[in-house]
Short mmCIF file of C-alpha atoms in Angstrom, two decimals:
data_model
loop_
_atom_site.label_atom_id
_atom_site.label_comp_id
_atom_site.label_asym_id
_atom_site.label_seq_id
_atom_site.Cartn_x
_atom_site.Cartn_y
_atom_site.Cartn_z
CA MET A 25 48.40 -6.13 -47.88
CA SER A 26 46.93 -5.15 -44.31
CA ASP A 27 47.94 -6.59 -41.36
CA PHE A 28 44.23 -6.25 -40.06
CA ASN A 29 43.51 -9.21 -37.52
CA LYS A 30 39.74 -8.91 -36.95
CA GLU A 31 39.70 -11.33 -33.80
CA THR A 32 42.30 -8.73 -31.87
CA PHE A 33 40.34 -5.41 -33.03
CA LEU A 34 37.06 -7.12 -31.56
CA GLN A 35 38.83 -7.65 -28.74
CA GLN A 36 39.92 -3.79 -28.78
CA LEU A 37 36.25 -2.85 -29.29
CA SER A 38 35.25 -4.87 -26.14
CA ASP A 39 37.75 -2.44 -24.03
CA VAL A 40 36.86 0.85 -25.57
CA GLN A 41 33.26 0.40 -26.46
CA PHE A 42 32.25 2.15 -23.03
CA SER A 43 35.87 3.32 -22.10
CA SER A 44 36.19 7.41 -21.48
CA ASP A 45 39.48 7.64 -22.85
CA VAL A 46 38.23 9.99 -26.02
CA GLN A 47 41.26 9.78 -27.89
CA ASN A 48 42.71 6.43 -27.44
CA SER A 49 39.00 4.89 -28.40
CA TRP A 50 39.64 7.07 -31.90
CA ASN A 51 42.67 5.80 -32.79
CA ILE A 52 41.67 2.13 -32.14
CA LEU A 53 38.48 2.84 -33.94
CA GLU A 54 40.08 4.62 -36.99
CA ALA A 55 43.32 2.21 -37.30
CA GLY A 56 40.93 -0.81 -37.22
CA VAL A 57 37.93 0.25 -39.66
CA LEU A 58 40.64 1.88 -41.86
CA GLU A 59 42.61 -1.72 -42.07
CA HIS A 60 39.54 -3.72 -42.56
CA ALA A 61 37.98 -1.27 -45.24
CA LYS A 62 41.67 -1.86 -47.46
CA LEU A 63 41.02 -5.71 -47.20
CA ILE A 64 37.60 -5.39 -48.55
CA HIS A 65 39.08 -2.78 -51.12
CA GLN A 66 41.66 -5.57 -52.11
CA LYS A 67 39.00 -8.38 -52.36
CA ARG A 68 37.04 -6.47 -54.46
CA VAL A 69 39.28 -5.41 -56.71
CA ASP A 70 40.80 -8.80 -57.45
CA ASN A 71 37.33 -10.32 -58.26
CA CYS A 72 37.06 -7.67 -60.63
CA GLN A 73 34.26 -6.14 -59.03
CA GLY A 74 33.03 -2.43 -59.10
CA GLY A 75 32.47 0.00 -55.83
CA SER A 76 33.74 2.56 -54.49
CA ALA A 77 36.48 3.49 -51.68
CA PHE A 78 33.20 4.91 -49.69
CA ASN A 79 31.29 1.68 -50.14
CA ASP A 80 34.35 -0.14 -48.98
CA TRP A 81 34.49 2.06 -45.70
CA TRP A 82 31.15 2.17 -44.91
CA GLN A 83 30.79 -2.07 -45.33
CA SER A 84 33.87 -2.00 -43.07
CA CYS A 85 31.98 0.60 -40.39
CA CYS A 86 28.98 -1.81 -40.74
CA GLU A 87 30.76 -5.28 -40.27
CA LEU A 88 32.67 -4.54 -37.40
CA LEU A 89 30.59 -1.85 -35.67
CA ALA A 90 26.98 -2.18 -36.48
CA PRO A 91 26.78 -5.55 -34.28
CA ARG A 92 27.52 -3.33 -31.10
CA GLN A 93 24.42 -1.19 -31.24
CA MET A 94 22.77 -4.21 -29.54
CA VAL A 95 23.36 -4.56 -26.05
CA ILE A 96 21.38 -6.44 -23.11
CA LYS A 97 19.79 -4.01 -21.25
CA GLY A 98 18.60 -5.95 -18.42
CA LEU A 99 17.11 -9.79 -17.12
CA ASP A 100 14.30 -10.53 -15.01
CA PHE A 101 14.80 -13.78 -13.67
CA GLU A 102 12.32 -13.70 -10.65
CA GLY A 103 9.52 -13.53 -13.14
CA LYS A 104 8.02 -10.05 -11.92
CA GLU A 105 6.10 -9.29 -15.40
CA GLY A 106 4.29 -12.24 -16.25
CA GLY A 107 7.02 -14.36 -17.04
CA GLU A 108 11.32 -14.09 -16.81
CA TYR A 109 12.66 -12.54 -19.88
CA ILE A 110 15.98 -11.03 -21.01
CA GLU A 111 15.82 -7.95 -22.64
CA LEU A 112 17.51 -6.41 -25.50
CA PHE A 113 17.96 -2.58 -26.74
CA ASN A 114 19.32 -1.22 -30.29
CA LYS A 115 21.47 1.83 -28.81
CA GLY A 116 22.60 2.89 -32.66
CA PRO A 117 21.53 4.40 -35.70
CA LEU A 118 20.91 1.55 -37.78
CA ILE A 119 18.01 -1.34 -38.00
CA LEU A 120 19.72 -4.20 -37.28
CA ASP A 121 18.29 -7.90 -38.21
CA LEU A 122 18.82 -10.45 -35.81
CA ALA A 123 18.09 -13.78 -37.83
CA GLY A 124 20.87 -16.05 -36.61
CA TRP A 125 22.15 -14.32 -33.53
CA ARG A 126 22.24 -16.12 -30.29
CA ILE A 127 21.18 -15.79 -26.53
CA ASN A 128 23.18 -18.29 -24.46
CA ALA A 129 22.02 -18.73 -20.89
CA GLY A 130 25.01 -19.50 -19.27
CA SER A 131 25.11 -23.37 -19.53
CA ASP A 132 25.43 -25.60 -23.12
CA GLY A 133 22.04 -26.18 -24.83
CA GLN A 134 20.41 -23.35 -22.91
CA ASP A 135 19.91 -21.15 -26.29
CA MET A 136 17.73 -18.95 -27.97
CA ILE A 137 18.08 -18.65 -31.94
CA PHE A 138 16.25 -15.49 -33.61
CA PRO A 139 14.42 -16.85 -36.42
CA GLU A 140 14.18 -15.07 -39.89
CA ASN A 141 13.46 -11.44 -40.26
CA THR A 142 13.79 -10.42 -36.82
CA LEU A 143 14.64 -6.71 -37.40
CA CYS A 144 15.21 -4.20 -34.16
CA TYR A 145 14.81 -0.51 -35.04
CA PRO A 146 16.95 2.05 -33.16
CA GLY A 147 15.78 3.00 -29.70
CA LYS A 148 13.92 -0.51 -29.52
CA SER A 149 13.83 -3.16 -27.15
CA LEU A 150 13.14 -6.69 -27.56
CA ARG A 151 11.99 -9.05 -24.83
CA ILE A 152 12.90 -12.66 -25.25
CA TYR A 153 10.90 -14.91 -22.78
CA THR A 154 11.78 -18.18 -21.13
CA ASN A 155 8.29 -19.75 -22.20
CA LYS A 156 5.62 -17.22 -23.27
CA ALA A 157 3.28 -17.80 -26.40
CA GLY A 158 3.14 -15.25 -29.41
CA GLU A 159 6.60 -14.28 -27.98
CA LEU A 160 10.20 -14.35 -28.76
CA SER A 161 10.96 -17.09 -26.80
CA PHE A 162 13.28 -20.27 -25.49
CA ASN A 163 10.12 -22.47 -25.40
CA SER A 164 11.21 -23.86 -22.13
CA LYS A 165 9.11 -25.55 -20.11
CA GLN A 166 11.48 -25.10 -17.17
CA ALA A 167 13.51 -22.05 -15.67
CA VAL A 168 16.62 -20.60 -17.45
CA TRP A 169 17.91 -17.98 -15.21
CA ASN A 170 19.21 -19.13 -12.33
CA ASN A 171 18.01 -17.21 -8.72
CA ARG A 172 21.04 -17.51 -7.63
CA GLY A 173 23.30 -15.86 -10.37
CA ASP A 174 23.60 -16.49 -13.83
CA ALA A 175 25.25 -14.83 -16.81
CA ALA A 176 23.92 -13.91 -20.34
CA PHE A 177 25.36 -14.06 -23.64
CA LEU A 178 24.58 -12.48 -27.05
CA PHE A 179 26.35 -13.79 -30.34
CA ASP A 180 25.61 -12.37 -33.31
CA ALA A 181 25.16 -14.59 -36.67
CA SER A 182 28.87 -14.86 -37.32
CA GLY A 183 29.17 -15.98 -33.83
CA GLU A 184 30.84 -13.05 -32.18
CA LEU A 185 30.06 -12.39 -28.68
CA VAL A 186 28.42 -8.76 -29.19
CA SER A 187 27.02 -8.27 -24.97
CA CYS A 188 27.10 -10.17 -22.02
CA TRP A 189 25.59 -9.53 -18.79
CA ARG A 190 26.17 -10.92 -14.91
CA TYR A 191 23.95 -10.90 -11.85
CA GLY A 192 24.25 -12.65 -8.62
CA ALA A 193 27.42 -15.24 -7.99
CA LYS A 194 27.99 -15.17 -11.66
CA ALA A 195 29.32 -11.66 -11.00
CA TYR A 196 31.54 -12.25 -8.12
CA ASP A 197 34.83 -12.57 -9.94
CA ALA A 198 34.04 -9.31 -12.08
CA VAL A 199 33.33 -6.80 -9.57
CA GLU A 200 36.17 -5.29 -6.65
CA ILE A 201 36.07 -2.56 -3.96
CA ALA A 202 38.86 -0.59 -5.91
CA ASN A 203 39.59 2.07 -3.47
CA ILE A 204 38.08 3.94 -0.65
CA CYS A 205 38.45 7.72 -0.29
CA PHE A 206 38.30 8.26 3.14
CA ASP A 207 39.79 11.82 3.72
CA GLY A 208 37.10 14.14 1.92
CA LYS A 209 37.82 17.65 1.43
CA GLU A 210 34.59 19.08 3.05
CA LYS A 211 35.18 19.85 6.50
CA TYR A 212 33.18 18.58 9.02
CA THR A 213 30.91 16.41 7.16
CA GLU A 214 33.63 14.60 4.80
CA ALA A 215 30.46 14.84 2.37
CA ASP A 216 32.80 14.10 -0.84
CA GLU A 217 34.52 10.82 0.33
CA TYR A 218 33.45 7.79 -1.41
CA ALA A 219 33.97 3.97 -1.96
CA GLU A 220 34.69 2.90 -5.85
CA LEU A 221 33.65 -0.31 -7.36
CA ALA A 222 35.23 -1.34 -10.20
CA ASN A 223 33.72 -3.74 -13.43
CA LEU A 224 36.81 -5.99 -14.14
CA SER A 225 35.18 -7.59 -17.31
CA SER A 226 33.54 -6.73 -20.79
CA GLY A 227 30.10 -7.79 -19.49
CA TRP A 228 27.30 -5.52 -17.81
CA LEU A 229 26.59 -6.13 -14.08
CA ASP A 230 23.54 -5.87 -12.57
CA LEU A 231 23.96 -4.33 -9.01
CA SER A 232 20.02 -4.04 -8.55
CA GLY A 233 19.24 -4.66 -4.77
CA TRP A 234 23.32 -5.34 -3.91
CA GLN A 235 24.35 -3.31 -0.55
CA LEU A 236 27.74 -1.44 0.42
CA SER A 237 28.33 -1.43 3.91
CA ALA A 238 30.60 0.83 6.19
CA GLY A 239 29.80 -0.70 9.38
CA LYS A 240 26.57 -1.21 11.45
CA GLU A 241 23.95 1.34 9.87
CA GLN A 242 26.23 2.44 7.41
CA ASN A 243 24.34 0.62 4.47
CA PHE A 244 23.77 1.80 0.86
CA THR A 245 21.41 -0.53 -1.46
CA PHE A 246 21.85 0.08 -5.28
CA PRO A 247 18.58 0.59 -6.11
CA GLU A 248 16.59 -1.57 -8.96
CA GLY A 249 18.01 -1.09 -12.29
CA ALA A 250 21.53 -0.13 -11.27
CA VAL A 251 24.43 -1.31 -13.34
CA LEU A 252 27.94 -1.40 -13.64
CA LYS A 253 28.91 -0.93 -17.46
CA PRO A 254 31.58 -2.99 -18.88
CA ASN A 255 35.31 -1.96 -17.78
CA ALA A 256 33.99 0.49 -15.95
CA LYS A 257 33.90 2.36 -12.50
CA ILE A 258 31.17 3.88 -10.45
CA ARG A 259 31.52 5.83 -6.69
CA VAL A 260 29.37 5.98 -3.65
CA TYR A 261 29.63 9.13 -2.12
CA THR A 262 28.77 9.61 1.55
CA ASN A 263 26.68 12.89 0.83
CA HIS A 264 27.41 14.07 -2.39
CA VAL A 265 25.43 13.22 -6.06
CA ASP A 266 27.85 13.05 -8.93
CA GLN A 267 25.88 11.69 -12.09
CA GLU A 268 29.30 11.33 -14.42
CA SER A 269 30.45 8.48 -11.26
CA GLY A 270 27.10 6.81 -11.02
CA GLY A 271 25.14 9.18 -9.06
CA PHE A 272 24.80 7.01 -6.12
CA SER A 273 24.86 8.33 -2.24
CA PHE A 274 24.47 7.28 1.07
CA ASN A 275 23.19 10.57 1.69
CA SER A 276 24.70 10.88 5.29
CA PRO A 277 25.02 14.25 6.86
CA ARG A 278 28.06 12.15 8.89
CA ALA A 279 31.48 11.03 7.65
CA ILE A 280 31.17 7.17 6.83
CA TRP A 281 34.78 6.11 6.38
CA ASN A 282 37.08 6.30 9.55
CA ASN A 283 40.21 8.28 8.56
CA LYS A 284 42.28 5.96 11.17
CA GLY A 285 41.27 2.66 9.36
CA ASP A 286 37.81 0.78 8.29
CA THR A 287 36.57 -1.78 6.30
CA GLY A 288 33.95 -1.58 3.08
CA LYS A 289 32.10 -4.92 2.01
CA LEU A 290 29.97 -5.77 -0.85
CA PHE A 291 26.83 -7.93 -0.36
CA ASP A 292 25.01 -9.46 -3.46
CA TYR A 293 20.97 -8.86 -3.64
CA LYS A 294 20.80 -12.33 -1.44
CA GLY A 295 23.20 -10.79 1.50
CA ASN A 296 25.89 -12.77 0.23
CA ILE A 297 29.45 -11.15 0.68
CA VAL A 298 31.10 -10.34 -2.55
CA CYS A 299 34.17 -8.81 -1.48
CA GLU A 300 35.61 -6.30 0.71
CA TYR A 301 38.36 -3.71 1.14
CA SER A 302 40.20 -2.54 4.00
CA TYR A 303 42.56 0.14 4.95
CA GLY A 304 44.44 1.62 7.44
CA ALA A 305 44.43 0.37 11.33
CA ALA A 306 41.44 -2.11 9.70
CA LYS A 307 44.18 -4.14 7.58
#
């Protein structure tokens, strides 16, 4: 009998879904899907049902992995486009039926449950408004998303958490300045020095309008739509663009970080301090 534990595997899945460790991800996925397929196979045999190993494997893949195709893509909490909304995106190869899925807006009772025959096709998005006739909606006459910060949770029909999105105050505990590389290798300008931000959670973090500061007149503001993937890191270079680490840069012709000691500070879109990182004489 397989010793597969679905809850444990789904937690591992959250950790590896956006991981850059290819081999570890493959190992976890291969082992989990196979063990779950064995359970499906054994149940089918015990019930004297027909089928094949291929179908057992495919069913295992669909049950475990298909829901993770759907991610929260964005959240307009200010209603800039005719009403606040949350946007979902199907990034996988399968059509998903979201009937019975649920979005929670961070508080008990703030839920939207998808009706029957809500289909989302590969590469397509769905917007769920707070209150908009003729559209998927919470049907709430009051604002659902808090302008100071909030968290959104997407659950599948079985109640498993599929995707999470945080912004503002609700993202504070999930982000940190993990490192500042203050001694760049490029002479004179040290253009390759950088500050690194880390997402400590399995949810998406919206950094739109957030600001990284290295002191007076040394500020970088994250553009609209800037996000930090779950369990991931991004870098903000002094004067270098690296797409693999986010593509962010101060675009400064001079060094940003003092080699003798300095402090980096991260502010949210309202100018509130989120965290800071000091090194050298600044500690």
